[in-house]
Short mmCIF file of C-alpha atoms and ligand atoms in Angstrom, two decimals:
data_model
loop_
_atom_site.label_atom_id
_atom_site.label_comp_id
_atom_site.label_asym_id
_atom_site.label_seq_id
_atom_site.Cartn_x
_atom_site.Cartn_y
_atom_site.Cartn_z
CA MET A 1 -42.44 -17.37 84.74
CA VAL A 2 -44.05 -20.02 87.05
CA LEU A 3 -46.25 -18.17 89.58
CA ARG A 4 -48.51 -21.27 91.18
CA SER A 5 -49.18 -24.72 89.74
CA ASP A 6 -49.78 -25.41 85.73
CA TRP A 7 -52.68 -24.82 85.34
CA SER A 8 -52.43 -24.95 81.48
CA GLU A 9 -53.78 -28.89 80.81
CA ARG A 10 -56.37 -28.47 82.79
CA PRO A 11 -59.95 -29.71 81.45
CA CYS A 12 -61.94 -25.55 82.50
CA PRO A 13 -60.76 -23.56 79.69
CA ILE A 14 -61.60 -19.90 82.26
CA ALA A 15 -58.19 -22.57 84.09
CA ARG A 16 -56.37 -22.42 81.08
CA GLY A 17 -57.64 -19.19 79.92
CA ILE A 18 -56.45 -18.01 83.65
CA ASP A 19 -52.93 -19.92 82.64
CA ALA A 20 -51.98 -17.78 80.49
CA LEU A 21 -53.10 -14.58 80.57
CA GLY A 22 -53.94 -13.95 84.48
CA ASP A 23 -51.13 -12.49 85.18
CA PRO A 24 -52.41 -8.81 86.41
CA TRP A 25 -49.02 -7.32 84.83
CA VAL A 26 -49.13 -9.46 81.75
CA LEU A 27 -52.52 -8.06 82.16
CA LEU A 28 -51.49 -4.16 82.12
CA ILE A 29 -48.45 -4.85 78.77
CA LEU A 30 -51.46 -6.32 77.08
CA ARG A 31 -53.74 -2.84 77.65
CA GLU A 32 -49.94 -0.85 76.13
CA LEU A 33 -49.99 -3.04 73.18
CA VAL A 34 -52.83 -3.07 72.29
CA SER A 35 -52.83 0.98 72.58
CA GLY A 36 -50.37 1.12 70.04
CA VAL A 37 -47.32 1.52 73.18
CA HIS A 38 -45.50 -1.05 71.83
CA ARG A 39 -40.91 -0.34 73.45
CA PHE A 40 -39.57 -0.86 76.58
CA GLU A 41 -39.60 3.02 78.08
CA LYS A 42 -42.95 3.61 77.03
CA ILE A 43 -44.44 0.90 78.28
CA ARG A 44 -42.59 0.71 81.57
CA GLU A 45 -44.08 4.44 82.56
CA GLN A 46 -47.76 3.25 81.59
CA VAL A 47 -47.78 -0.14 83.44
CA GLU A 48 -45.46 1.99 87.13
CA ALA A 49 -43.60 -1.23 86.61
CA ALA A 50 -40.39 -2.14 88.03
CA ASP A 51 -37.41 -2.79 84.72
CA ASN A 52 -36.91 -7.17 86.13
CA ILE A 53 -41.47 -7.08 86.73
CA LEU A 54 -40.85 -5.89 83.06
CA ALA A 55 -38.43 -7.79 81.63
CA LYS A 56 -39.43 -10.89 83.09
CA ARG A 57 -43.17 -10.70 82.11
CA LEU A 58 -42.55 -9.48 77.79
CA LYS A 59 -40.54 -12.45 77.45
CA TYR A 60 -42.81 -14.38 79.06
CA MET A 61 -45.86 -12.96 76.77
CA VAL A 62 -43.42 -13.59 73.22
CA GLU A 63 -42.39 -17.57 75.32
CA THR A 64 -46.41 -18.44 75.61
CA GLY A 65 -47.21 -15.87 72.32
CA LEU A 66 -49.05 -13.36 73.14
CA ALA A 67 -46.30 -11.18 71.57
CA ALA A 68 -43.67 -10.92 69.50
CA ARG A 69 -40.26 -8.78 69.76
CA SER A 70 -39.26 -6.42 66.73
CA PRO A 71 -36.05 -4.34 66.46
CA TYR A 72 -36.00 -1.38 65.24
CA GLN A 73 -32.64 0.71 65.04
CA ASP A 74 -31.82 3.61 68.43
CA GLY A 75 -29.03 5.85 66.67
CA GLY A 76 -27.27 3.04 65.23
CA ARG A 77 -28.50 0.49 68.11
CA THR A 78 -30.39 -1.88 67.31
CA ARG A 79 -33.56 -2.33 70.18
CA TYR A 80 -36.06 -4.14 70.37
CA GLU A 81 -40.18 -3.46 70.25
CA TYR A 82 -42.94 -5.79 71.21
CA LEU A 83 -45.94 -6.30 69.15
CA PRO A 84 -49.02 -7.44 69.88
CA THR A 85 -49.81 -11.25 68.14
CA GLN A 86 -52.83 -12.09 66.75
CA ALA A 87 -53.60 -14.00 69.92
CA GLY A 88 -52.15 -10.88 72.42
CA ALA A 89 -55.01 -8.52 70.51
CA ASP A 90 -57.32 -11.33 70.25
CA ALA A 91 -57.66 -10.54 74.97
CA LEU A 92 -59.03 -6.74 73.87
CA PRO A 93 -62.39 -8.07 74.86
CA ILE A 94 -60.68 -9.96 78.02
CA LEU A 95 -59.78 -5.76 79.18
CA HIS A 96 -63.05 -4.00 78.18
CA ALA A 97 -65.22 -6.60 80.14
CA TYR A 98 -62.17 -5.33 83.56
CA THR A 99 -63.23 -1.89 82.16
CA LEU A 100 -67.33 -2.76 82.32
CA TRP A 101 -66.79 -4.44 85.58
CA ALA A 102 -64.59 -2.03 86.94
CA GLU A 103 -66.94 0.82 85.76
CA LYS A 104 -69.52 -1.24 87.61
CA HIS A 105 -68.55 -2.03 91.11
CA THR A 106 -65.65 -0.46 91.49
CA PRO A 107 -66.13 2.78 91.15
CA SER A 108 -63.69 6.01 91.64
CA GLU A 109 -65.13 8.03 93.72
CA GLY A 110 -64.76 11.55 93.10
CA HIS A 111 -63.51 11.16 89.07
CA ALA A 112 -64.70 10.74 85.67
CA ARG A 113 -64.41 7.44 84.18
CA ARG A 114 -60.85 6.72 82.91
CA LEU A 115 -61.41 4.52 80.22
CA THR A 116 -63.93 4.86 77.37
CA ILE A 117 -65.17 2.56 74.76
CA VAL A 118 -65.19 3.99 71.36
CA CYS A 119 -66.52 2.06 68.59
CA ARG A 120 -64.56 3.78 65.53
CA ARG A 121 -67.67 2.41 62.18
CA CYS A 122 -70.40 4.04 64.19
CA GLY A 123 -68.37 6.59 66.49
CA ALA A 124 -70.82 5.73 69.35
CA GLU A 125 -69.63 4.94 73.19
CA SER A 126 -70.20 1.34 73.58
CA ASN A 127 -71.09 -0.45 76.50
CA SER A 128 -70.22 -4.30 76.13
CA GLY A 129 -66.74 -5.66 75.25
CA GLU A 130 -67.79 -7.56 72.50
CA ALA A 131 -69.48 -5.74 70.53
CA CYS A 132 -70.72 -2.54 70.04
CA SER A 133 -74.04 -1.75 71.61
CA ALA A 134 -75.16 0.55 68.67
CA CYS A 135 -74.36 -0.66 65.97
CA GLY A 136 -73.51 -4.74 66.68
CA ALA A 137 -69.79 -3.88 65.17
CA ALA A 138 -67.12 -6.64 66.43
CA LEU A 139 -64.80 -4.10 68.47
CA THR A 140 -61.40 -5.28 67.49
CA ALA A 141 -58.58 -3.61 68.27
CA GLY A 142 -58.85 -2.25 64.45
CA ASN A 143 -61.80 -0.88 64.57
CA VAL A 144 -61.80 0.34 68.42
CA SER A 145 -60.77 4.01 70.12
CA TRP A 146 -60.15 4.03 74.51
CA ILE A 147 -61.02 7.01 75.51
CA ARG A 148 -58.22 7.77 78.91
CA PRO A 149 -58.32 10.67 80.23
CA THR A 150 -55.09 9.83 82.15
CA TYR A 151 -53.24 9.28 78.82
CA ASP A 152 -50.96 11.89 77.27
CA ASP A 153 -52.69 13.14 74.30
CA HIS A 154 -56.72 13.08 75.96
CA LEU A 155 -57.37 12.26 72.69
CA PRO A 156 -59.39 9.36 71.46
CA ARG A 157 -57.13 7.64 68.55
CA PRO A 158 -57.35 3.74 67.91
CA LEU A 159 -56.00 1.16 69.11
CA THR A 160 -52.56 -0.30 67.14
CA GLU A 161 -54.41 -2.44 63.73
CA THR A 162 -50.60 -4.38 64.80
CA VAL A 163 -50.28 -7.66 64.72
CA ALA A 164 -47.59 -10.09 64.58
CA GLN A 165 -46.79 -13.59 64.39
CA PRO A 166 -45.36 -15.46 67.61
CA GLY A 167 -41.80 -16.24 67.06
ZN1 ZN B 201 -70.42 0.78 67.02
#
């Protein structure tokens, strides 16, 4: 997927990171994959993307090692779901950084917070996206819950612990 000139060989790691992760749809899809949402229709519903936009990004994410395709059976038909790889799951602090930045600088008028980062080790809400601001635990997908009022279940639940090998 070419959206601009290739920054993948630039010396600055911020530029290389933006090259890999800078597409807004890719970040929203990663939000779903690390949340345990792995199937095309459900990802589409959550990110509100058209089929072609989503299909193109998922293909890119598999090619670049952010996600892996995994087969499942759907009424006798083999379909594929998308799991975050370790590289994809390692983007979690970036998603947290977006959350914390947006809550500070682009507050949603008249609305409660839309995403709360909860440490599963101590149960506290974290004001930091990398390590729990209460107990210091690293906030990886296996020990974080998000409280998202916009989600179906409205309940805190663990982020996915499923991490696939790229391919
Ligand atoms: Zn904690």
